[in-house]
Amino acid sequence: MVLSVGALRRDMNDLAVETWRKIETGDEQGLAFGENSLTDHNLWTLAQKHPGLNVHRFSQNREKETGADWEWWIGSMAQGWLCLRVQAKRAYRRTYPELDHAGNGDDDYQYDTLINSCDLLRGEYPLHVFYNGWKRKYFGHDSGWAAPAKWRACSGNAGPGKCWHAHPVHYGCAVASSFAVKAVHDLRCSNRRMVTAHLSWALPWSYLFGRSRLGRRVRTGAAEPKVATATPEWLDWVQANLDSLVDELPADADMRPRLPGSTQTDDRRQRRAEQLPAYANAVRRGTVQDSLQEISFMSPVASCVIVLDIDAEERGEADNHTGGSLDYEAWKARQGDLG
Ligand SMILES: [Zn+2]
């Protein structure tokens, strides 16, 4: 069995909804989940559910130098690797106040540091993941959408509430190009930190790995991805999708990503890392604990690292995800029999 992209995307949507609820109701309860807590839960859950995904949080890392909260490596030894380098920002009421966070050294802002740490020619993409949640009419739109932000989730030009591809709560985890975040924030106008300004450039994070192709009456839960399983062709699609995500910017953006003109698949494949860095390879093999002494030499770029090896199951290295948990399931089943 190869990793099912549809299942992965459904789980990412479910986690986006859960994240939304945590912020929507948690803040009121004084349970203000922070970015790290949300990231830990979301990445851990995905790794639990999908063999081929491995995750680790490093206490020693170069997050300050790179501005990266987490990194997602996707690929294989044979196909090369893409790196999604992510800064996570959560909404506090109507804004993302931490976008004002200063950068490292000479960088004005933390997003400049993140952008500068990425080399697009080596398949490293700077991204923001926004954690969102609010009450239905908070922005005055009955669907729950943060009007007047542009709704980009629909390929059929339907608006929020009418669109079957995505629901506003799927923006509980929303992804945007850090170049777009920079373009909006650099405007220095009053809405540069506003949720509404940034969501116009964001998509549900499940869109990173596939787009739903739906008839008008099909529900979101039944959405099929464009490519069904994590294959080399799927990796090509993910990369093309990332290219278009970082390439699409506000017209008045000062800084544009340096992507080569060619969109040939073979040329794209040249823009990947041939090998994983040592820390990510240790995560991939699930051997970080064995190599903790070497961790200072590994110098992880972000504190949290998740690796999706599309060839993992062929090597049979992913079986540490099942059968653990102290045989609790067997105990519970027997308890049921006795009751
Ligand atoms: Zn739609």
Tab-separated table of C-alpha atoms and ligand atoms in Angstrom:
chain	number	residue	atom	x	y	z
A	1	MET	CA	0.000	0.000	0.000
A	2	VAL	CA	1.270	3.417	-0.973
A	3	LEU	CA	0.324	6.569	0.864
A	4	SER	CA	-3.136	7.721	-0.167
A	5	VAL	CA	-3.115	11.395	-1.038
A	6	GLY	CA	-6.888	11.552	-0.614
A	7	ALA	CA	-6.658	10.212	2.941
A	8	LEU	CA	-3.797	12.574	3.754
A	9	ARG	CA	-5.756	15.551	2.437
A	10	ARG	CA	-8.897	14.546	4.342
A	11	ASP	CA	-6.868	14.253	7.545
A	12	MET	CA	-5.323	17.669	6.886
A	13	ASN	CA	-8.816	19.114	6.440
A	14	ASP	CA	-9.998	17.446	9.655
A	15	LEU	CA	-7.027	18.925	11.525
A	16	ALA	CA	-7.761	22.342	10.033
A	17	VAL	CA	-11.312	22.095	11.384
A	18	GLU	CA	-10.015	20.991	14.780
A	19	THR	CA	-7.511	23.867	14.817
A	20	TRP	CA	-10.326	26.255	13.944
A	21	ARG	CA	-12.427	25.016	16.889
A	22	LYS	CA	-9.476	25.248	19.274
A	23	ILE	CA	-9.002	28.919	18.442
A	24	GLU	CA	-12.703	29.742	18.118
A	25	THR	CA	-13.690	28.338	21.511
A	26	GLY	CA	-10.315	27.902	23.259
A	27	ASP	CA	-9.538	31.602	23.385
A	28	GLU	CA	-12.839	32.232	25.186
A	29	GLN	CA	-12.002	29.519	27.698
A	30	GLY	CA	-8.596	31.005	28.363
A	31	LEU	CA	-7.044	28.039	26.546
A	32	ALA	CA	-5.117	30.028	23.992
A	33	PHE	CA	-3.286	27.325	22.074
A	34	GLY	CA	0.047	28.629	20.815
A	35	GLU	CA	1.638	27.943	17.433
A	36	ASN	CA	3.959	25.237	18.752
A	37	SER	CA	1.172	23.379	20.482
A	38	LEU	CA	-1.003	23.455	17.352
A	39	THR	CA	1.902	22.418	15.128
A	40	ASP	CA	2.906	19.550	17.429
A	41	HIS	CA	-0.601	18.137	17.542
A	42	ASN	CA	-1.216	18.448	13.815
A	43	LEU	CA	2.073	16.936	12.656
A	44	TRP	CA	1.976	14.181	15.291
A	45	THR	CA	-1.545	13.231	14.215
A	46	LEU	CA	-0.581	13.034	10.550
A	47	ALA	CA	2.451	10.894	11.368
A	48	GLN	CA	0.300	8.562	13.494
A	49	LYS	CA	-2.143	8.041	10.663
A	50	HIS	CA	0.184	7.714	7.709
A	51	PRO	CA	2.982	5.213	7.410
A	52	GLY	CA	5.710	6.913	5.450
A	53	LEU	CA	5.424	10.085	7.510
A	54	ASN	CA	7.884	10.634	10.339
A	55	VAL	CA	8.121	13.597	12.684
A	56	HIS	CA	10.513	14.924	15.324
A	57	ARG	CA	10.883	18.111	17.360
A	58	PHE	CA	14.479	19.097	18.039
A	59	SER	CA	15.272	21.101	21.160
A	60	GLN	CA	18.501	22.338	19.558
A	61	ASN	CA	18.010	23.939	16.186
A	62	ARG	CA	18.724	26.989	14.029
A	63	GLU	CA	15.203	28.387	14.096
A	64	LYS	CA	16.480	31.871	15.015
A	65	GLU	CA	18.755	31.995	11.977
A	66	THR	CA	16.153	30.703	9.549
A	67	GLY	CA	12.808	31.845	10.937
A	68	ALA	CA	11.424	28.361	10.295
A	69	ASP	CA	8.963	26.868	12.780
A	70	TRP	CA	8.752	23.618	10.924
A	71	GLU	CA	9.913	21.933	7.765
A	72	TRP	CA	8.180	19.377	5.638
A	73	TRP	CA	10.492	17.279	3.437
A	74	ILE	CA	8.766	15.387	0.646
A	75	GLY	CA	10.297	13.061	-1.903
A	76	SER	CA	12.507	10.020	-2.016
A	77	MET	CA	16.112	8.977	-2.526
A	78	ALA	CA	15.310	8.248	-6.172
A	79	GLN	CA	13.230	11.351	-6.963
A	80	GLY	CA	14.977	13.971	-4.852
A	81	TRP	CA	13.465	16.115	-2.131
A	82	LEU	CA	11.309	19.214	-1.789
A	83	CYS	CA	11.437	21.273	1.378
A	84	LEU	CA	8.416	23.244	2.564
A	85	ARG	CA	9.895	25.627	5.126
A	86	VAL	CA	7.128	27.034	7.257
A	87	GLN	CA	6.580	29.932	9.591
A	88	ALA	CA	3.380	29.434	11.585
A	89	LYS	CA	1.311	32.439	12.707
A	90	ARG	CA	-1.952	32.252	14.552
A	91	ALA	CA	-4.774	34.751	14.470
A	92	TYR	CA	-5.477	36.854	17.523
A	93	ARG	CA	-8.877	38.349	16.835
A	94	ARG	CA	-8.606	40.137	13.473
A	95	THR	CA	-4.839	40.192	13.045
A	96	TYR	CA	-1.616	38.191	12.967
A	97	PRO	CA	0.301	40.474	15.363
A	98	GLU	CA	3.455	38.364	15.250
A	99	LEU	CA	4.040	39.242	11.612
A	100	ASP	CA	5.801	42.292	13.093
A	101	HIS	CA	8.422	39.986	14.637
A	102	ALA	CA	11.917	41.281	13.818
A	103	GLY	CA	14.237	39.211	11.660
A	104	ASN	CA	17.677	37.795	12.333
A	105	GLY	CA	20.716	40.080	11.885
A	106	ASP	CA	20.084	42.626	9.145
A	107	ASP	CA	16.715	41.211	8.129
A	108	ASP	CA	13.832	43.574	8.814
A	109	TYR	CA	11.311	40.882	9.622
A	110	GLN	CA	11.197	37.223	10.488
A	111	TYR	CA	9.614	36.454	7.118
A	112	ASP	CA	12.644	38.063	5.404
A	113	THR	CA	14.843	35.666	7.349
A	114	LEU	CA	12.688	32.741	6.246
A	115	ILE	CA	12.713	33.822	2.591
A	116	ASN	CA	16.483	34.366	2.660
A	117	SER	CA	17.024	30.906	4.150
A	118	CYS	CA	15.314	29.230	1.198
A	119	ASP	CA	16.897	28.419	-2.152
A	120	LEU	CA	14.142	27.843	-4.695
A	121	LEU	CA	16.689	26.348	-7.073
A	122	ARG	CA	17.189	23.570	-4.532
A	123	GLY	CA	13.489	23.000	-3.982
A	124	GLU	CA	13.188	24.978	-0.741
A	125	TYR	CA	9.900	26.906	-0.536
A	126	PRO	CA	9.183	29.600	2.094
A	127	LEU	CA	5.589	29.313	3.277
A	128	HIS	CA	3.356	30.705	5.982
A	129	VAL	CA	0.764	28.553	7.664
A	130	PHE	CA	-1.885	30.637	9.395
A	131	TYR	CA	-3.894	29.122	12.234
A	132	ASN	CA	-7.377	30.667	12.251
A	133	GLY	CA	-10.688	30.447	14.052
A	134	TRP	CA	-13.593	32.758	14.817
A	135	LYS	CA	-17.354	32.801	15.312
A	136	ARG	CA	-19.556	32.552	12.249
A	137	LYS	CA	-20.547	36.194	11.871
A	138	TYR	CA	-17.339	37.661	13.252
A	139	PHE	CA	-16.415	39.255	9.918
A	140	GLY	CA	-20.016	40.022	9.049
A	141	HIS	CA	-20.307	37.284	6.440
A	142	ASP	CA	-22.932	34.642	7.113
A	143	SER	CA	-20.802	31.781	5.737
A	144	GLY	CA	-18.155	32.381	8.407
A	145	TRP	CA	-15.714	33.756	5.854
A	146	ALA	CA	-13.372	36.651	6.650
A	147	ALA	CA	-14.950	39.034	4.168
A	148	PRO	CA	-13.768	40.945	2.200
A	149	ALA	CA	-10.860	38.518	1.725
A	150	LYS	CA	-10.849	36.918	-1.705
A	151	TRP	CA	-12.045	33.274	-1.717
A	152	ARG	CA	-9.473	31.394	-3.798
A	153	ALA	CA	-10.453	27.854	-2.836
A	154	CYS	CA	-12.997	27.344	-5.624
A	155	SER	CA	-12.074	26.296	-9.146
A	156	GLY	CA	-15.678	26.986	-10.200
A	157	ASN	CA	-15.810	30.583	-8.946
A	158	ALA	CA	-18.404	29.823	-6.271
A	159	GLY	CA	-18.142	31.844	-3.083
A	160	PRO	CA	-17.745	30.616	0.499
A	161	GLY	CA	-20.845	28.782	1.665
A	162	LYS	CA	-21.725	27.880	-1.945
A	163	CYS	CA	-18.393	26.230	-2.787
A	164	TRP	CA	-18.199	22.441	-2.382
A	165	HIS	CA	-14.408	22.310	-2.663
A	166	ALA	CA	-13.747	23.856	0.712
A	167	HIS	CA	-15.486	25.334	3.729
A	168	PRO	CA	-14.258	28.415	5.607
A	169	VAL	CA	-13.237	26.222	8.577
A	170	HIS	CA	-10.725	24.463	6.283
A	171	TYR	CA	-8.794	27.733	6.649
A	172	GLY	CA	-8.109	26.691	10.260
A	173	CYS	CA	-4.751	25.759	8.742
A	174	ALA	CA	-4.230	28.021	5.729
A	175	VAL	CA	-1.095	28.200	3.615
A	176	ALA	CA	0.286	31.230	1.779
A	177	SER	CA	3.525	31.985	-0.002
A	178	SER	CA	5.854	33.954	2.282
A	179	PHE	CA	6.516	36.231	-0.715
A	180	ALA	CA	2.833	37.172	-0.701
A	181	VAL	CA	2.907	37.658	3.080
A	182	LYS	CA	5.878	39.970	2.649
A	183	ALA	CA	4.219	41.900	-0.180
A	184	VAL	CA	1.113	42.544	1.922
A	185	HIS	CA	2.985	43.356	5.137
A	186	ASP	CA	5.528	45.616	3.373
A	187	LEU	CA	2.718	47.921	2.271
A	188	ARG	CA	2.948	49.497	5.725
A	189	CYS	CA	-0.702	50.463	5.620
A	190	SER	CA	-3.127	49.911	8.461
A	191	ASN	CA	-4.296	46.495	7.311
A	192	ARG	CA	-0.865	44.928	6.809
A	193	ARG	CA	-1.407	42.537	9.712
A	194	MET	CA	-5.092	41.949	9.062
A	195	VAL	CA	-6.456	38.444	8.629
A	196	THR	CA	-8.599	39.716	5.746
A	197	ALA	CA	-5.586	41.060	3.823
A	198	HIS	CA	-3.534	37.869	4.107
A	199	LEU	CA	-6.320	35.328	3.561
A	200	SER	CA	-6.799	36.723	0.058
A	201	TRP	CA	-3.521	34.945	-0.788
A	202	ALA	CA	-4.086	31.794	1.256
A	203	LEU	CA	-5.567	28.349	0.641
A	204	PRO	CA	-6.487	25.454	2.933
A	205	TRP	CA	-3.224	23.622	3.643
A	206	SER	CA	-4.592	20.412	2.108
A	207	TYR	CA	-4.381	22.219	-1.259
A	208	LEU	CA	-0.604	21.782	-1.104
A	209	PHE	CA	-1.028	18.137	-2.035
A	210	GLY	CA	-3.993	18.061	-4.404
A	211	ARG	CA	-6.978	19.943	-5.741
A	212	SER	CA	-10.479	18.592	-5.548
A	213	ARG	CA	-12.303	17.958	-8.802
A	214	LEU	CA	-15.966	17.995	-7.971
A	215	GLY	CA	-19.328	18.062	-9.566
A	216	ARG	CA	-21.668	20.696	-8.227
A	217	ARG	CA	-23.482	18.434	-5.808
A	218	VAL	CA	-20.600	16.376	-4.438
A	219	ARG	CA	-19.707	16.866	-0.817
A	220	THR	CA	-16.200	17.909	0.269
A	221	GLY	CA	-15.602	14.705	2.197
A	222	ALA	CA	-15.772	12.699	-1.007
A	223	ALA	CA	-13.276	14.884	-2.829
A	224	GLU	CA	-10.780	13.005	-4.931
A	225	PRO	CA	-7.332	14.443	-5.408
A	226	LYS	CA	-5.906	15.012	-8.822
A	227	VAL	CA	-3.368	12.224	-8.269
A	228	ALA	CA	-4.496	9.376	-6.042
A	229	THR	CA	-1.295	8.085	-4.481
A	230	ALA	CA	2.100	9.444	-3.528
A	231	THR	CA	4.026	8.606	-6.712
A	232	PRO	CA	6.820	10.403	-8.622
A	233	GLU	CA	4.121	12.012	-10.791
A	234	TRP	CA	2.394	13.271	-7.668
A	235	LEU	CA	5.701	14.780	-6.498
A	236	ASP	CA	5.950	16.552	-9.879
A	237	TRP	CA	2.447	17.926	-9.319
A	238	VAL	CA	3.276	19.099	-5.782
A	239	GLN	CA	6.328	20.953	-7.093
A	240	ALA	CA	4.425	22.582	-9.966
A	241	ASN	CA	1.733	23.588	-7.485
A	242	LEU	CA	4.336	25.114	-5.137
A	243	ASP	CA	5.881	26.994	-8.067
A	244	SER	CA	2.554	28.552	-8.946
A	245	LEU	CA	1.847	29.330	-5.280
A	246	VAL	CA	5.096	31.300	-4.827
A	247	ASP	CA	4.825	32.861	-8.284
A	248	GLU	CA	1.410	34.436	-7.776
A	249	LEU	CA	1.786	37.778	-6.036
A	250	PRO	CA	0.102	41.126	-5.538
A	251	ALA	CA	0.866	43.347	-8.541
A	252	ASP	CA	2.727	45.882	-6.410
A	253	ALA	CA	5.047	43.349	-4.750
A	254	ASP	CA	8.627	44.645	-4.400
A	255	MET	CA	10.292	41.273	-4.202
A	256	ARG	CA	9.681	38.401	-6.588
A	257	PRO	CA	10.907	34.835	-6.240
A	258	ARG	CA	13.664	33.847	-8.652
A	259	LEU	CA	12.182	30.896	-10.473
A	260	PRO	CA	13.674	29.755	-13.774
A	261	GLY	CA	11.465	30.319	-16.795
A	262	SER	CA	11.188	26.650	-17.760
A	263	THR	CA	8.195	24.713	-16.556
A	264	GLN	CA	9.334	21.428	-18.137
A	265	THR	CA	9.051	18.565	-15.681
A	266	ASP	CA	12.671	17.496	-16.252
A	267	ASP	CA	13.918	21.010	-15.523
A	268	ARG	CA	11.777	21.157	-12.411
A	269	ARG	CA	13.249	17.911	-11.162
A	270	GLN	CA	16.684	19.552	-11.307
A	271	ARG	CA	15.452	21.958	-8.647
A	272	ARG	CA	15.391	19.456	-5.797
A	273	ALA	CA	17.778	18.441	-3.070
A	274	GLU	CA	19.504	15.214	-4.072
A	275	GLN	CA	19.886	14.153	-0.478
A	276	LEU	CA	18.203	14.893	2.801
A	277	PRO	CA	20.239	16.833	5.347
A	278	ALA	CA	21.502	14.527	8.111
A	279	TYR	CA	18.879	15.608	10.671
A	280	ALA	CA	16.005	15.033	8.245
A	281	ASN	CA	17.415	11.678	7.238
A	282	ALA	CA	17.506	10.672	10.902
A	283	VAL	CA	13.843	11.689	11.167
A	284	ARG	CA	13.052	9.696	8.020
A	285	ARG	CA	14.658	6.577	9.449
A	286	GLY	CA	13.221	7.135	12.926
A	287	THR	CA	16.726	7.067	14.420
A	288	VAL	CA	17.003	10.544	15.929
A	289	GLN	CA	17.098	9.123	19.460
A	290	ASP	CA	20.087	6.952	18.555
A	291	SER	CA	22.018	9.883	17.172
A	292	LEU	CA	21.301	12.562	19.775
A	293	GLN	CA	25.008	13.053	20.462
A	294	GLU	CA	25.490	14.068	16.858
A	295	ILE	CA	22.555	16.460	16.848
A	296	SER	CA	24.702	19.556	17.257
A	297	PHE	CA	26.486	18.575	14.023
A	298	MET	CA	23.176	17.957	12.327
A	299	SER	CA	21.986	21.514	13.069
A	300	PRO	CA	18.301	21.223	12.188
A	301	VAL	CA	17.020	24.277	10.316
A	302	ALA	CA	13.643	24.218	12.086
A	303	SER	CA	12.635	22.828	15.455
A	304	CYS	CA	9.941	20.560	14.083
A	305	VAL	CA	10.715	18.344	11.094
A	306	ILE	CA	8.330	16.052	9.239
A	307	VAL	CA	9.449	13.779	6.421
A	308	LEU	CA	7.249	12.126	3.805
A	309	ASP	CA	9.208	9.470	1.957
A	310	ILE	CA	7.093	8.379	-0.993
A	311	ASP	CA	9.082	5.141	-1.232
A	312	ALA	CA	9.034	4.388	2.496
A	313	GLU	CA	6.798	1.355	2.464
A	314	GLU	CA	8.705	-0.400	-0.251
A	315	ARG	CA	11.569	-0.538	2.193
A	316	GLY	CA	9.260	-1.676	4.991
A	317	GLU	CA	10.617	0.953	7.371
A	318	ALA	CA	7.270	2.373	8.325
A	319	ASP	CA	5.980	-0.473	10.476
A	320	ASN	CA	6.858	1.265	13.732
A	321	HIS	CA	3.534	3.093	13.481
A	322	THR	CA	1.362	0.103	14.267
A	323	GLY	CA	1.057	-2.494	16.964
A	324	GLY	CA	2.486	-0.354	19.760
A	325	SER	CA	0.568	1.304	22.588
A	326	LEU	CA	1.107	-1.535	25.089
A	327	ASP	CA	-1.547	-3.762	23.494
A	328	TYR	CA	-4.254	-1.442	24.735
A	329	GLU	CA	-6.603	-2.280	21.856
A	330	ALA	CA	-6.489	-5.983	22.736
A	331	TRP	CA	-7.128	-5.186	26.395
A	332	LYS	CA	-10.082	-2.984	25.496
A	333	ALA	CA	-11.549	-5.648	23.199
A	334	ARG	CA	-11.317	-8.239	25.974
A	335	GLN	CA	-12.887	-5.843	28.460
A	336	GLY	CA	-15.787	-5.533	26.024
A	337	ASP	CA	-16.147	-9.321	25.885
A	338	LEU	CA	-16.235	-9.536	29.679
A	339	GLY	CA	-18.799	-6.737	30.003
B	1	ZN	ZN	-15.874	25.371	-5.177
